[in-house]
Short mmCIF file of N, CA and C in Angstrom, two decimals:
data_model
loop_
_atom_site.label_atom_id
_atom_site.label_comp_id
_atom_site.label_asym_id
_atom_site.label_seq_id
_atom_site.Cartn_x
_atom_site.Cartn_y
_atom_site.Cartn_z
N MET A 1 98.52 223.69 61.93
CA MET A 1 97.92 222.88 61.05
C MET A 1 98.11 222.33 59.79
N SER A 2 98.50 223.61 59.28
CA SER A 2 99.12 223.32 57.59
C SER A 2 100.48 222.53 57.93
N VAL A 3 101.22 222.41 58.68
CA VAL A 3 102.53 221.77 58.36
C VAL A 3 101.79 220.18 58.84
N GLU A 4 101.03 219.99 59.74
CA GLU A 4 100.46 218.46 60.08
C GLU A 4 99.89 218.08 58.56
N LEU A 5 98.94 218.70 57.65
CA LEU A 5 98.71 218.55 56.82
C LEU A 5 99.30 217.96 55.52
N LEU A 6 100.58 218.97 55.62
CA LEU A 6 101.49 218.41 54.76
C LEU A 6 102.23 217.40 55.05
N ASN A 7 102.56 216.80 56.52
CA ASN A 7 103.07 215.68 56.63
C ASN A 7 102.12 214.36 56.63
N GLU A 8 100.67 214.80 56.50
CA GLU A 8 100.04 213.86 56.24
C GLU A 8 99.87 213.25 54.33
N ILE A 9 100.15 214.37 53.65
CA ILE A 9 100.02 214.57 52.49
C ILE A 9 101.32 213.66 52.02
N GLN A 10 102.58 214.04 52.65
CA GLN A 10 103.90 213.23 52.33
C GLN A 10 103.55 211.88 52.75
N LYS A 11 103.25 211.43 54.02
CA LYS A 11 102.77 210.12 54.48
C LYS A 11 102.00 209.51 53.18
N ALA A 12 101.05 210.07 52.88
CA ALA A 12 100.04 209.75 51.76
C ALA A 12 100.91 209.36 50.41
N GLU A 13 101.48 210.37 50.36
CA GLU A 13 102.47 210.27 49.00
C GLU A 13 103.35 209.07 49.18
N ALA A 14 104.19 209.02 49.99
CA ALA A 14 104.97 207.61 50.52
C ALA A 14 104.44 206.59 50.17
N GLU A 15 103.18 206.42 50.99
CA GLU A 15 102.48 205.28 50.80
C GLU A 15 101.97 204.71 49.49
N ALA A 16 101.39 205.89 48.72
CA ALA A 16 101.11 205.37 47.35
C ALA A 16 102.34 205.00 46.71
N GLU A 17 103.69 205.57 46.89
CA GLU A 17 104.98 205.15 46.14
C GLU A 17 105.28 203.92 46.53
N ARG A 18 104.98 203.45 47.78
CA ARG A 18 105.31 202.17 48.44
C ARG A 18 104.28 201.33 47.89
N LEU A 19 103.29 201.40 47.75
CA LEU A 19 102.00 200.63 47.09
C LEU A 19 102.05 200.60 45.39
N HIS A 20 102.67 201.63 44.85
CA HIS A 20 103.00 201.43 43.62
C HIS A 20 104.26 200.59 43.23
N ALA A 21 105.22 200.78 44.15
CA ALA A 21 106.31 200.01 44.09
C ALA A 21 106.07 198.13 44.31
N GLU A 22 105.36 198.08 45.36
CA GLU A 22 104.98 196.85 45.46
C GLU A 22 104.06 195.84 44.24
N ALA A 23 103.21 197.17 43.90
CA ALA A 23 102.29 196.36 42.55
C ALA A 23 103.23 196.26 41.57
N VAL A 24 103.88 197.07 41.16
CA VAL A 24 105.10 196.69 40.04
C VAL A 24 105.75 195.43 40.48
N ARG A 25 106.26 195.23 41.55
CA ARG A 25 107.18 194.13 41.82
C ARG A 25 106.38 193.11 41.75
N GLN A 26 104.98 193.05 42.35
CA GLN A 26 103.85 191.47 42.06
C GLN A 26 103.98 191.57 40.63
N ALA A 27 103.47 192.48 39.71
CA ALA A 27 103.38 192.38 38.41
C ALA A 27 104.40 191.61 37.61
N ARG A 28 105.35 192.26 38.09
CA ARG A 28 107.03 191.51 37.49
C ARG A 28 106.93 190.14 37.76
N ASP A 29 106.76 190.09 39.28
CA ASP A 29 106.77 188.58 39.43
C ASP A 29 105.50 187.73 38.98
N GLU A 30 104.60 188.31 38.63
CA GLU A 30 103.60 187.69 38.09
C GLU A 30 103.92 187.25 36.47
N ILE A 31 104.50 188.18 35.78
CA ILE A 31 104.95 188.14 34.40
C ILE A 31 105.85 186.93 34.40
N LYS A 32 106.89 186.99 35.42
CA LYS A 32 108.05 186.09 35.32
C LYS A 32 107.65 184.77 35.66
N ALA A 33 106.48 184.68 36.31
CA ALA A 33 105.92 183.25 36.63
C ALA A 33 105.22 182.71 35.19
N VAL A 34 104.12 183.57 34.62
CA VAL A 34 103.96 183.19 33.44
C VAL A 34 104.70 182.58 32.34
N GLU A 35 105.52 183.62 32.02
CA GLU A 35 106.89 183.19 31.52
C GLU A 35 107.27 182.20 31.47
N GLU A 36 107.63 181.56 32.75
CA GLU A 36 108.38 180.45 32.99
C GLU A 36 107.28 179.33 32.67
N ALA A 37 106.19 179.57 33.15
CA ALA A 37 105.08 178.60 32.83
C ALA A 37 104.87 178.09 31.29
N ILE A 38 104.90 179.39 30.48
CA ILE A 38 105.04 179.32 29.07
C ILE A 38 106.06 178.68 28.60
N SER A 39 107.28 178.72 29.13
CA SER A 39 108.45 178.09 29.01
C SER A 39 108.47 176.86 28.94
N MET A 40 107.94 176.15 30.06
CA MET A 40 108.21 174.86 30.47
C MET A 40 106.87 174.42 29.56
N GLU A 41 105.89 175.00 29.56
CA GLU A 41 104.76 174.04 28.42
C GLU A 41 105.21 173.99 27.19
N ASN A 42 106.03 175.02 26.58
CA ASN A 42 106.67 175.12 25.18
C ASN A 42 107.74 173.51 25.00
N ARG A 43 108.56 173.68 26.36
CA ARG A 43 109.31 172.14 26.04
C ARG A 43 108.60 170.93 26.53
N GLN A 44 107.44 171.09 26.90
CA GLN A 44 106.66 170.37 27.06
C GLN A 44 106.10 169.48 25.68
N THR A 45 105.81 170.65 25.25
CA THR A 45 104.84 170.36 23.72
C THR A 45 106.13 170.10 22.75
N ALA A 46 107.27 170.40 22.54
CA ALA A 46 108.41 170.18 21.87
C ALA A 46 108.78 168.92 22.13
N ALA A 47 108.97 168.43 23.43
CA ALA A 47 109.00 167.04 23.56
C ALA A 47 108.03 166.23 23.00
N GLU A 48 106.87 166.27 23.30
CA GLU A 48 105.63 165.45 22.54
C GLU A 48 105.41 165.55 20.93
N ILE A 49 105.75 166.37 20.71
CA ILE A 49 105.93 166.45 19.14
C ILE A 49 107.29 165.52 18.48
N ARG A 50 108.37 165.68 19.32
CA ARG A 50 109.49 165.10 18.95
C ARG A 50 109.04 163.60 19.28
N ASP A 51 108.78 163.13 20.29
CA ASP A 51 108.10 161.69 20.56
C ASP A 51 107.08 161.48 19.34
N ALA A 52 105.86 162.28 18.91
CA ALA A 52 105.07 161.77 17.88
C ALA A 52 105.86 161.40 16.56
N ALA A 53 106.97 162.70 16.14
CA ALA A 53 107.74 162.40 15.01
C ALA A 53 108.26 161.14 15.19
N GLN A 54 109.18 160.87 16.20
CA GLN A 54 109.69 159.58 16.32
C GLN A 54 109.04 158.39 16.06
N LYS A 55 107.53 158.16 16.59
CA LYS A 55 106.97 156.94 16.55
C LYS A 55 106.65 157.29 14.83
N VAL A 56 106.19 158.02 14.36
CA VAL A 56 105.62 158.29 12.66
C VAL A 56 106.72 157.77 11.99
N ILE A 57 108.32 158.24 12.36
CA ILE A 57 109.27 157.95 11.27
C ILE A 57 109.33 156.12 11.75
N ALA A 58 109.41 155.77 13.04
CA ALA A 58 109.73 154.51 13.45
C ALA A 58 108.63 153.44 12.51
N GLU A 59 107.34 153.92 12.70
CA GLU A 59 106.25 153.38 11.84
C GLU A 59 106.58 152.96 10.53
N ALA A 60 106.93 154.41 9.72
CA ALA A 60 107.19 154.62 8.45
C ALA A 60 108.49 153.35 8.18
N GLY A 61 109.58 153.43 8.83
CA GLY A 61 110.46 152.37 8.83
C GLY A 61 110.32 151.18 8.70
N GLU A 62 109.40 150.61 9.58
CA GLU A 62 108.71 149.39 9.92
C GLU A 62 108.01 149.04 8.55
N GLN A 63 107.22 149.88 8.16
CA GLN A 63 106.37 149.79 6.90
C GLN A 63 107.26 149.54 5.72
N THR A 64 108.17 150.58 5.56
CA THR A 64 109.36 150.07 4.57
C THR A 64 109.89 148.92 4.30
N ARG A 65 110.43 148.58 5.57
CA ARG A 65 111.13 147.22 5.63
C ARG A 65 110.31 146.29 5.57
N ALA A 66 108.77 146.34 5.63
CA ALA A 66 107.85 145.21 5.19
C ALA A 66 107.70 144.93 3.83
N GLU A 67 107.51 146.30 3.11
CA GLU A 67 107.42 146.31 1.77
C GLU A 67 108.98 145.73 1.30
N ILE A 68 110.02 145.94 1.70
CA ILE A 68 111.38 145.77 0.99
C ILE A 68 111.05 144.12 1.03
N ARG A 69 110.75 143.45 2.20
CA ARG A 69 110.82 142.11 2.43
C ARG A 69 109.85 141.46 1.39
N ALA A 70 108.74 142.15 1.26
CA ALA A 70 107.87 141.81 0.33
C ALA A 70 108.35 141.70 -1.37
N LEU A 71 109.13 142.58 -1.27
CA LEU A 71 109.56 142.97 -2.53
C LEU A 71 110.68 141.81 -3.17
N GLU A 72 111.43 141.81 -1.95
CA GLU A 72 112.54 140.91 -1.87
C GLU A 72 112.09 139.35 -2.25
N ALA A 73 111.12 138.99 -1.75
CA ALA A 73 110.30 137.48 -1.90
C ALA A 73 109.69 137.36 -3.25
N ASP A 74 109.11 138.70 -3.95
CA ASP A 74 108.54 138.39 -4.85
C ASP A 74 109.56 138.50 -6.14
N ARG A 75 110.81 139.50 -5.94
CA ARG A 75 111.93 139.21 -6.86
C ARG A 75 112.62 137.46 -6.53
N SER A 76 112.51 137.33 -5.57
CA SER A 76 113.32 135.98 -5.50
C SER A 76 112.49 134.82 -6.29
N ALA A 77 110.96 135.21 -6.16
CA ALA A 77 110.21 133.95 -6.96
C ALA A 77 110.20 134.26 -8.34
N GLN A 78 110.51 135.44 -8.76
CA GLN A 78 110.61 135.92 -10.17
C GLN A 78 111.99 135.34 -10.63
N ARG A 79 112.88 135.47 -9.86
CA ARG A 79 114.08 135.01 -10.40
C ARG A 79 114.03 133.38 -10.41
N GLU A 80 113.46 132.70 -9.54
CA GLU A 80 113.40 131.44 -9.80
C GLU A 80 112.51 130.69 -10.67
N ALA A 81 111.62 131.78 -10.90
CA ALA A 81 110.72 131.06 -12.33
C ALA A 81 111.51 131.44 -13.51
N VAL A 82 112.28 132.64 -13.46
CA VAL A 82 113.11 132.57 -14.77
C VAL A 82 114.20 131.48 -14.96
N LYS A 83 114.93 131.16 -13.76
CA LYS A 83 115.90 129.80 -13.75
C LYS A 83 115.14 128.61 -14.29
N GLN A 84 114.01 128.31 -13.79
CA GLN A 84 113.29 127.11 -14.07
C GLN A 84 113.16 127.14 -15.51
N ALA A 85 112.49 128.39 -16.07
CA ALA A 85 112.41 128.29 -17.33
C ALA A 85 113.51 128.37 -18.08
N ALA A 86 114.70 128.80 -17.85
CA ALA A 86 116.14 128.98 -18.45
C ALA A 86 116.51 127.53 -18.50
N GLU A 87 116.14 126.61 -17.25
CA GLU A 87 116.50 125.27 -17.34
C GLU A 87 115.92 124.05 -18.25
N GLN A 88 114.46 124.92 -18.20
CA GLN A 88 114.08 123.63 -19.20
C GLN A 88 114.34 124.07 -20.60
N LYS A 89 114.38 125.35 -20.97
CA LYS A 89 114.96 125.45 -22.33
C LYS A 89 116.43 124.77 -22.63
N VAL A 90 117.56 124.99 -21.72
CA VAL A 90 118.67 124.42 -21.90
C VAL A 90 118.23 122.73 -21.97
N GLN A 91 117.43 122.18 -21.38
CA GLN A 91 117.04 120.78 -21.43
C GLN A 91 116.47 120.00 -22.77
N ALA A 92 115.63 121.26 -23.26
CA ALA A 92 114.95 121.19 -24.57
C ALA A 92 116.04 121.17 -25.85
N VAL A 93 116.94 122.28 -25.59
CA VAL A 93 117.85 122.37 -26.73
C VAL A 93 118.95 121.21 -26.25
N GLY A 94 119.17 120.91 -25.41
CA GLY A 94 120.26 119.63 -25.46
C GLY A 94 119.64 118.69 -26.00
N GLN A 95 118.35 118.15 -25.67
CA GLN A 95 117.54 117.20 -26.35
C GLN A 95 117.70 117.22 -27.89
N ALA A 96 117.33 118.63 -28.30
CA ALA A 96 117.27 118.72 -29.45
C ALA A 96 118.62 118.40 -30.53
N ILE A 97 119.65 118.81 -29.59
CA ILE A 97 121.07 118.43 -30.19
C ILE A 97 121.49 117.09 -30.58
N PHE A 98 120.60 116.51 -29.19
CA PHE A 98 121.15 114.81 -29.01
C PHE A 98 120.41 114.26 -30.35
N GLU A 99 119.28 114.67 -30.43
CA GLU A 99 118.31 114.09 -31.41
C GLU A 99 118.90 114.24 -32.68
N ARG A 100 119.40 115.43 -32.99
CA ARG A 100 119.88 115.94 -34.16
C ARG A 100 120.93 115.05 -34.45
N ILE A 101 121.88 114.75 -33.54
CA ILE A 101 123.02 114.06 -33.80
C ILE A 101 122.72 112.67 -34.17
N VAL A 102 121.89 112.14 -32.98
CA VAL A 102 121.81 110.67 -33.12
C VAL A 102 121.05 110.57 -34.52
N LEU A 103 119.88 111.09 -34.96
CA LEU A 103 118.88 110.66 -35.67
C LEU A 103 119.43 110.82 -37.15
N HIS A 104 120.26 112.07 -36.99
CA HIS A 104 120.91 112.37 -38.61
C HIS A 104 122.21 112.34 -38.70
N GLY A 105 122.86 111.58 -37.72
CA GLY A 105 124.40 111.80 -37.92
C GLY A 105 125.20 112.93 -37.69
N ASN A 106 126.18 112.67 -38.61
CA ASN A 106 127.25 114.06 -38.38
C ASN A 106 126.98 114.62 -39.74
N ARG A 107 126.19 115.15 -40.41
CA ARG A 107 126.20 115.71 -41.54
C ARG A 107 126.62 117.03 -42.04
#
């Protein structure tokens, strides 16, 4: 009877070791699956962040280009106003010189 009891204990120990090894394998598999899921989620999140950043950059670029166009239009209008003022002064100076020569002669 004691040999049978020892055999039963050995069988129970072997079964316990098998169950433990199986539990360890399952735990490793679950950890690996979770790590893969986290890695995939991190890649997706990184892609979403990149897309959002590119969208913000594109919007900022368009806004900057619009501001540049507005500044160019404003500067063009300012240059035109300065040009017109200069042309008027040139005409006034020309008229003054002409009048001085015609009215006063060559004194």
